[in-house]
mmCIF file of C-alpha atoms and ligand atoms in Angstrom:
data_model
loop_
_atom_site.group_PDB
_atom_site.id
_atom_site.type_symbol
_atom_site.label_atom_id
_atom_site.label_comp_id
_atom_site.label_asym_id
_atom_site.label_seq_id
_atom_site.Cartn_x
_atom_site.Cartn_y
_atom_site.Cartn_z
ATOM 1 C CA MET A 1 16.684 -21.664 19.059
ATOM 2 C CA SER A 2 14.866 -24.979 18.730
ATOM 3 C CA GLU A 3 14.497 -26.175 15.154
ATOM 4 C CA PRO A 4 13.751 -23.014 13.188
ATOM 5 C CA VAL A 5 10.471 -22.657 11.340
ATOM 6 C CA LEU A 6 12.381 -20.966 8.534
ATOM 7 C CA SER A 7 16.020 -21.464 7.730
ATOM 8 C CA VAL A 8 17.561 -19.646 4.752
ATOM 9 C CA ARG A 9 21.181 -20.351 3.922
ATOM 10 C CA ASN A 10 23.428 -18.477 1.499
ATOM 11 C CA LEU A 11 20.598 -17.517 -0.783
ATOM 12 C CA ILE A 12 21.590 -16.123 -4.151
ATOM 13 C CA ALA A 13 18.687 -14.965 -6.291
ATOM 14 C CA GLY A 14 17.812 -12.454 -8.972
ATOM 15 C CA TYR A 15 15.602 -11.627 -11.876
ATOM 16 C CA GLU A 16 18.075 -12.478 -14.629
ATOM 17 C CA PRO A 17 20.635 -15.300 -14.692
ATOM 18 C CA GLY A 18 24.062 -14.057 -13.615
ATOM 19 C CA VAL A 19 22.691 -10.807 -12.133
ATOM 20 C CA PRO A 20 22.211 -11.624 -8.451
ATOM 21 C CA ILE A 21 20.236 -9.147 -6.359
ATOM 22 C CA VAL A 22 20.235 -11.353 -3.270
ATOM 23 C CA ARG A 23 23.916 -12.131 -2.752
ATOM 24 C CA GLY A 24 24.354 -14.846 -0.164
ATOM 25 C CA ALA A 25 21.781 -13.981 2.509
ATOM 26 C CA SER A 26 21.158 -16.225 5.512
ATOM 27 C CA ILE A 27 18.504 -15.903 8.224
ATOM 28 C CA ALA A 28 16.662 -18.140 10.656
ATOM 29 C CA VAL A 29 13.239 -17.646 12.215
ATOM 30 C CA GLY A 30 12.340 -19.594 15.343
ATOM 31 C CA GLU A 31 8.893 -20.824 16.264
ATOM 32 C CA LYS A 32 6.503 -17.994 17.223
ATOM 33 C CA GLU A 33 9.169 -15.363 16.685
ATOM 34 C CA ILE A 34 8.654 -12.063 14.918
ATOM 35 C CA VAL A 35 11.802 -11.481 12.884
ATOM 36 C CA VAL A 36 12.306 -8.171 11.087
ATOM 37 C CA VAL A 37 14.442 -7.556 8.009
ATOM 38 C CA LEU A 38 15.620 -3.958 7.788
ATOM 39 C CA GLY A 39 17.859 -2.240 5.299
ATOM 40 C CA PRO A 40 18.240 0.760 3.045
ATOM 41 C CA ASN A 41 16.115 1.256 -0.045
ATOM 42 C CA GLY A 42 17.195 -1.040 -2.831
ATOM 43 C CA ALA A 43 19.057 -3.393 -0.455
ATOM 44 C CA GLY A 44 17.117 -6.305 -1.897
ATOM 45 C CA LYS A 45 14.703 -6.863 0.987
ATOM 46 C CA SER A 46 11.656 -7.412 -1.237
ATOM 47 C CA SER A 47 13.653 -9.567 -3.639
ATOM 48 C CA PHE A 48 14.924 -11.626 -0.690
ATOM 49 C CA ILE A 49 11.528 -12.470 0.752
ATOM 50 C CA LYS A 50 10.071 -12.979 -2.730
ATOM 51 C CA ALA A 51 12.848 -15.481 -3.422
ATOM 52 C CA ILE A 52 11.989 -17.223 -0.144
ATOM 53 C CA ALA A 53 8.331 -17.315 -1.222
ATOM 54 C CA GLY A 54 9.117 -18.740 -4.656
ATOM 55 C CA LEU A 55 8.477 -15.527 -6.584
ATOM 56 C CA VAL A 56 12.038 -14.681 -7.652
ATOM 57 C CA PRO A 57 14.321 -17.313 -9.231
ATOM 58 C CA VAL A 58 16.890 -18.801 -6.821
ATOM 59 C CA GLU A 59 20.360 -19.442 -8.226
ATOM 60 C CA SER A 60 21.788 -21.221 -5.187
ATOM 61 C CA GLY A 61 21.335 -21.651 -1.466
ATOM 62 C CA THR A 62 18.503 -23.283 0.443
ATOM 63 C CA VAL A 63 15.170 -22.389 2.006
ATOM 64 C CA GLU A 64 13.828 -24.809 4.608
ATOM 65 C CA LEU A 65 10.417 -24.624 6.233
ATOM 66 C CA ALA A 66 10.170 -26.693 9.421
ATOM 67 C CA GLY A 67 13.117 -28.789 8.248
ATOM 68 C CA ARG A 68 11.737 -29.410 4.753
ATOM 69 C CA ASP A 69 13.579 -28.104 1.703
ATOM 70 C CA ILE A 70 11.180 -25.806 -0.144
ATOM 71 C CA THR A 71 13.753 -23.937 -2.260
ATOM 72 C CA SER A 72 12.240 -22.729 -5.535
ATOM 73 C CA ALA A 73 8.850 -24.331 -4.941
ATOM 74 C CA PRO A 74 6.287 -22.399 -7.003
ATOM 75 C CA ALA A 75 4.400 -19.752 -5.030
ATOM 76 C CA HIS A 76 1.063 -21.610 -5.147
ATOM 77 C CA ILE A 77 2.734 -24.697 -3.671
ATOM 78 C CA MET A 78 4.352 -22.583 -0.921
ATOM 79 C CA VAL A 79 0.891 -21.819 0.442
ATOM 80 C CA ARG A 80 0.127 -25.527 0.730
ATOM 81 C CA LEU A 81 3.482 -26.104 2.439
ATOM 82 C CA GLY A 82 2.601 -23.536 5.096
ATOM 83 C CA LEU A 83 4.304 -20.353 3.915
ATOM 84 C CA ALA A 84 1.902 -17.458 3.337
ATOM 85 C CA PHE A 85 3.264 -14.354 1.632
ATOM 86 C CA VAL A 86 1.635 -10.919 1.766
ATOM 87 C CA PRO A 87 3.079 -8.700 -0.993
ATOM 88 C CA GLN A 88 3.449 -4.962 -0.448
ATOM 89 C CA THR A 89 0.903 -4.062 -3.114
ATOM 90 C CA GLU A 90 -1.798 -5.808 -5.136
ATOM 91 C CA ASN A 91 -2.491 -8.120 -2.215
ATOM 92 C CA VAL A 92 -6.297 -8.145 -2.555
ATOM 93 C CA PHE A 93 -8.707 -8.352 -5.500
ATOM 94 C CA PRO A 94 -10.083 -4.771 -5.506
ATOM 95 C CA LEU A 95 -13.263 -5.479 -7.475
ATOM 96 C CA MET A 96 -14.296 -8.453 -5.346
ATOM 97 C CA SER A 97 -16.114 -8.149 -2.037
ATOM 98 C CA VAL A 98 -14.239 -8.731 1.200
ATOM 99 C CA GLU A 99 -16.030 -12.052 1.584
ATOM 100 C CA ASP A 100 -15.196 -13.231 -1.928
ATOM 101 C CA ASN A 101 -11.549 -12.292 -1.350
ATOM 102 C CA LEU A 102 -11.566 -14.577 1.684
ATOM 103 C CA LYS A 103 -13.376 -17.356 -0.210
ATOM 104 C CA VAL A 104 -10.802 -17.324 -3.000
ATOM 105 C CA ALA A 105 -7.928 -17.305 -0.499
ATOM 106 C CA GLY A 106 -9.505 -20.254 1.322
ATOM 107 C CA GLY A 107 -9.630 -22.196 -1.948
ATOM 108 C CA ILE A 108 -7.100 -24.783 -0.799
ATOM 109 C CA LEU A 109 -9.141 -25.668 2.303
ATOM 110 C CA LYS A 110 -11.790 -28.394 2.216
ATOM 111 C CA PRO A 111 -14.835 -26.578 0.776
ATOM 112 C CA LYS A 112 -16.991 -27.618 3.732
ATOM 113 C CA ASP A 113 -14.533 -25.913 6.134
ATOM 114 C CA VAL A 114 -14.430 -22.554 4.341
ATOM 115 C CA PRO A 115 -17.545 -20.831 5.796
ATOM 116 C CA ALA A 116 -16.511 -21.573 9.396
ATOM 117 C CA ARG A 117 -12.970 -20.420 8.703
ATOM 118 C CA ILE A 118 -14.278 -17.159 7.203
ATOM 119 C CA GLU A 119 -16.303 -16.632 10.380
ATOM 120 C CA GLU A 120 -13.119 -17.162 12.406
ATOM 121 C CA MET A 121 -11.421 -14.476 10.334
ATOM 122 C CA TYR A 122 -14.377 -12.151 10.987
ATOM 123 C CA ALA A 123 -14.069 -12.836 14.706
ATOM 124 C CA THR A 124 -10.371 -11.917 14.553
ATOM 125 C CA PHE A 125 -10.956 -8.887 12.308
ATOM 126 C CA PRO A 126 -14.387 -7.429 13.197
ATOM 127 C CA ASP A 127 -13.836 -4.554 10.769
ATOM 128 C CA LEU A 128 -13.844 -7.057 7.913
ATOM 129 C CA ALA A 129 -17.095 -8.586 9.155
ATOM 130 C CA ARG A 130 -18.742 -5.162 9.051
ATOM 131 C CA HIS A 131 -17.526 -4.620 5.484
ATOM 132 C CA ARG A 132 -18.032 -8.129 4.149
ATOM 133 C CA ARG A 133 -20.167 -6.994 1.194
ATOM 134 C CA ILE A 134 -17.917 -4.044 0.312
ATOM 135 C CA ALA A 135 -15.546 -4.255 -2.654
ATOM 136 C CA ALA A 136 -11.992 -4.568 -1.324
ATOM 137 C CA GLY A 137 -10.956 -1.588 -3.447
ATOM 138 C CA ASN A 138 -13.285 0.623 -1.401
ATOM 139 C CA LEU A 139 -11.723 -0.239 1.965
ATOM 140 C CA SER A 140 -9.391 2.166 3.769
ATOM 141 C CA GLY A 141 -5.675 1.417 3.453
ATOM 142 C CA GLY A 142 -5.578 -0.093 6.922
ATOM 143 C CA GLN A 143 -8.616 -2.283 6.316
ATOM 144 C CA ARG A 144 -7.175 -3.426 3.032
ATOM 145 C CA GLN A 145 -3.970 -4.559 4.771
ATOM 146 C CA MET A 146 -6.132 -6.330 7.328
ATOM 147 C CA LEU A 147 -7.887 -8.178 4.502
ATOM 148 C CA ALA A 148 -4.560 -9.071 2.885
ATOM 149 C CA VAL A 149 -3.366 -10.547 6.187
ATOM 150 C CA ALA A 150 -6.665 -12.380 6.741
ATOM 151 C CA ARG A 151 -6.353 -13.865 3.235
ATOM 152 C CA ALA A 152 -2.929 -15.186 4.200
ATOM 153 C CA LEU A 153 -4.004 -16.515 7.603
ATOM 154 C CA ILE A 154 -7.141 -18.265 6.428
ATOM 155 C CA VAL A 155 -5.171 -21.370 5.384
ATOM 156 C CA HIS A 156 -3.465 -21.815 8.810
ATOM 157 C CA PRO A 157 0.110 -21.033 7.691
ATOM 158 C CA LYS A 158 3.141 -21.978 9.784
ATOM 159 C CA LEU A 159 4.883 -18.806 8.658
ATOM 160 C CA LEU A 160 3.494 -15.432 7.633
ATOM 161 C CA VAL A 161 5.858 -13.360 5.471
ATOM 162 C CA LEU A 162 4.995 -9.703 4.922
ATOM 163 C CA ASP A 163 6.551 -7.013 2.739
ATOM 164 C CA GLU A 164 6.162 -3.568 4.326
ATOM 165 C CA PRO A 165 2.623 -3.964 5.643
ATOM 166 C CA SER A 166 2.644 -0.405 7.037
ATOM 167 C CA ALA A 167 3.792 1.294 3.823
ATOM 168 C CA GLY A 168 1.617 4.205 2.783
ATOM 169 C CA LEU A 169 -0.660 4.040 5.825
ATOM 170 C CA SER A 170 -1.553 6.979 8.064
ATOM 171 C CA PRO A 171 -0.043 6.811 11.602
ATOM 172 C CA LYS A 172 -3.297 5.527 13.108
ATOM 173 C CA PHE A 173 -3.373 2.581 10.719
ATOM 174 C CA VAL A 174 0.359 1.946 11.107
ATOM 175 C CA SER A 175 -0.092 1.222 14.805
ATOM 176 C CA MET A 176 -3.197 -0.826 14.010
ATOM 177 C CA VAL A 177 -1.186 -3.033 11.648
ATOM 178 C CA PHE A 178 1.614 -3.579 14.171
ATOM 179 C CA ASP A 179 -0.879 -4.327 16.967
ATOM 180 C CA MET A 180 -2.538 -6.829 14.640
ATOM 181 C CA LEU A 181 0.785 -8.586 13.964
ATOM 182 C CA SER A 182 1.498 -8.834 17.710
ATOM 183 C CA GLU A 183 -1.899 -10.441 18.227
ATOM 184 C CA ILE A 184 -1.326 -12.873 15.360
ATOM 185 C CA ARG A 185 1.956 -13.990 16.887
ATOM 186 C CA LYS A 186 0.196 -14.544 20.221
ATOM 187 C CA SER A 187 -2.116 -16.926 18.383
ATOM 188 C CA GLY A 188 0.932 -19.042 17.503
ATOM 189 C CA VAL A 189 1.884 -17.881 14.006
ATOM 190 C CA THR A 190 5.544 -17.210 13.227
ATOM 191 C CA ILE A 191 6.201 -13.934 11.383
ATOM 192 C CA LEU A 192 8.911 -12.674 9.037
ATOM 193 C CA LEU A 193 8.533 -9.012 8.258
ATOM 194 C CA VAL A 194 10.291 -6.517 5.981
ATOM 195 C CA GLU A 195 9.804 -2.925 7.112
ATOM 196 C CA GLN A 196 10.940 0.617 6.348
ATOM 197 C CA ASN A 197 9.273 1.690 9.583
ATOM 198 C CA ALA A 198 12.190 0.372 11.606
ATOM 199 C CA LYS A 199 11.202 1.803 14.961
ATOM 200 C CA ALA A 200 7.688 0.353 14.995
ATOM 201 C CA ALA A 201 8.848 -2.984 13.590
ATOM 202 C CA LEU A 202 11.627 -3.327 16.169
ATOM 203 C CA ALA A 203 9.103 -2.509 18.900
ATOM 204 C CA ILE A 204 7.072 -5.644 18.118
ATOM 205 C CA GLY A 205 9.939 -7.827 16.825
ATOM 206 C CA ASP A 206 12.085 -10.318 18.708
ATOM 207 C CA ARG A 207 15.140 -10.249 16.465
ATOM 208 C CA ALA A 208 16.153 -8.395 13.354
ATOM 209 C CA TYR A 209 18.594 -8.605 10.482
ATOM 210 C CA VAL A 210 20.005 -5.728 8.481
ATOM 211 C CA LEU A 211 20.279 -6.513 4.800
ATOM 212 C CA VAL A 212 22.737 -4.460 2.753
ATOM 213 C CA GLU A 213 23.500 -5.072 -0.927
ATOM 214 C CA GLY A 214 21.687 -8.375 -0.865
ATOM 215 C CA LYS A 215 23.509 -9.798 2.133
ATOM 216 C CA ASP A 216 22.672 -10.050 5.837
ATOM 217 C CA ARG A 217 25.232 -7.764 7.394
ATOM 218 C CA HIS A 218 24.083 -7.521 10.990
ATOM 219 C CA GLU A 219 21.790 -9.340 13.371
ATOM 220 C CA GLY A 220 20.529 -8.653 16.856
ATOM 221 C CA VAL A 221 17.828 -8.517 19.477
ATOM 222 C CA ALA A 222 15.136 -6.173 18.144
ATOM 223 C CA SER A 223 14.928 -4.017 21.278
ATOM 224 C CA GLU A 224 18.686 -3.358 21.133
ATOM 225 C CA LEU A 225 19.093 -2.725 17.418
ATOM 226 C CA TRP A 226 17.434 0.668 17.328
ATOM 227 C CA ASN A 227 20.319 2.213 19.260
ATOM 228 C CA ASP A 228 23.009 0.012 17.739
ATOM 229 C CA PRO A 229 25.656 2.247 16.097
ATOM 230 C CA VAL A 230 26.425 -0.476 13.551
ATOM 231 C CA VAL A 231 22.853 -0.278 12.308
ATOM 232 C CA ALA A 232 23.045 3.508 11.950
ATOM 233 C CA GLU A 233 26.243 3.089 9.976
ATOM 234 C CA LEU A 234 24.811 0.386 7.712
ATOM 235 C CA TYR A 235 21.920 2.657 6.884
ATOM 236 C CA LEU A 236 24.473 5.309 5.862
ATOM 237 C CA GLY A 237 22.285 8.189 6.892
ATOM 238 C CA GLN A 238 19.189 6.556 5.464
ATOM 239 C CA ARG A 239 17.603 5.854 8.838
ATOM 240 C CA PRO A 240 13.967 6.879 8.897
ATOM 241 C CA ALA A 241 13.206 10.450 9.944
ATOM 242 C CA SER A 242 11.635 9.190 13.181
ATOM 243 C CA SER A 243 15.121 8.408 14.488
ATOM 244 C CA ILE A 244 16.092 12.089 14.412
ATOM 245 C CA LYS A 245 15.756 13.782 17.765
ATOM 246 C CA GLY A 246 12.628 15.900 17.819
ATOM 247 C CA GLY A 247 11.280 14.217 14.671
ATOM 248 C CA SER A 248 7.808 12.715 14.765
ATOM 249 C CA ALA A 249 7.992 9.151 16.020
HETATM 250 N N1 ADP B 1 11.142 -7.091 -11.102
HETATM 251 C C1 ADP B 1 12.418 -6.719 -11.097
HETATM 252 N N2 ADP B 1 13.212 -6.930 -12.175
HETATM 253 C C2 ADP B 1 14.516 -6.565 -12.186
HETATM 254 N N3 ADP B 1 15.129 -5.962 -11.137
HETATM 255 C C3 ADP B 1 14.406 -5.723 -10.040
HETATM 256 C C4 ADP B 1 13.016 -6.090 -9.957
HETATM 257 N N4 ADP B 1 12.555 -5.736 -8.742
HETATM 258 C C5 ADP B 1 13.597 -5.171 -8.084
HETATM 259 N N5 ADP B 1 14.708 -5.168 -8.867
HETATM 260 C C6 ADP B 1 16.024 -4.638 -8.494
HETATM 261 O O1 ADP B 1 16.476 -5.296 -7.323
HETATM 262 C C7 ADP B 1 17.173 -4.386 -6.472
HETATM 263 C C8 ADP B 1 16.633 -4.533 -5.074
HETATM 264 O O2 ADP B 1 15.265 -4.133 -5.060
HETATM 265 P P1 ADP B 1 14.280 -4.546 -3.894
HETATM 266 O O3 ADP B 1 14.401 -5.992 -3.647
HETATM 267 O O4 ADP B 1 12.942 -4.006 -4.260
HETATM 268 O O5 ADP B 1 14.908 -3.745 -2.650
HETATM 269 P P2 ADP B 1 14.222 -3.208 -1.311
HETATM 270 O O6 ADP B 1 12.957 -3.954 -1.108
HETATM 271 O O7 ADP B 1 15.249 -3.454 -0.253
HETATM 272 O O8 ADP B 1 14.019 -1.730 -1.513
HETATM 273 C C9 ADP B 1 16.991 -2.999 -7.079
HETATM 274 O O9 ADP B 1 18.195 -2.635 -7.705
HETATM 275 C C10 ADP B 1 15.895 -3.175 -8.095
HETATM 276 O O10 ADP B 1 16.122 -2.337 -9.187
HETATM 277 MG MG1 MG B 2 10.970 -3.410 -0.916
#
């Protein structure tokens, strides 16, 4: 890997001092890669990426973005440094229109650049253009995730970090979200993704890590991990139902 876009070393983080949830996790994400973080429920995946994004206190360890130490930078500074985080829930303002959501998200751009950038987002996500006057809370689940991602992309991030973007979506929208992420990577954005939907995430990912009890326990090429017996074991029978023969994929 050339110099990684994101390099996380021995991260220890948690919500209360002395109670680590992330217990020495290390990952690296190369330029234009899609890297997936998998792991059982409660493994600390959300806490891990929130700590990377400056939303959970870091006790020790380092987070570097393109070689720059950004450990513990406040979340609003992270955006300016090039790290855009899309939380699993509450990632849009439901009472605001689609367009106003984009305007607010573009707030750190030069004001004169915002309208053109919003048009670029509409060109990328035509569904949002059609619904620009609609309150975000009235969008379908898939459209809402699209808006959340557009809000993150509008500021030209180096790295897009997403927490379970397919959670709670119907199968049609799940594939839409993963197709969208593949397209975004093609446009040159590096992606770090936490997913419960391991099969679909590994299908679009380059590499993946398995996080167990707050620590990266296994790493591999995404296309090989699905059938990796170590992964099955680390999940301890918690692999998603789609892995069971005859189950719906
Ligand atoms: N806001 C919070 N305050 C205190 N503990 C939390 C908070 N959020 C999550 N935790 C705890 O952190 C652990 C890991 O949770 P989480 O990071 O959400 O795991 P995952 O995303 O892998 O399911 C859980 O034991 C959970 O109870
Ligand atoms: Mg989670």
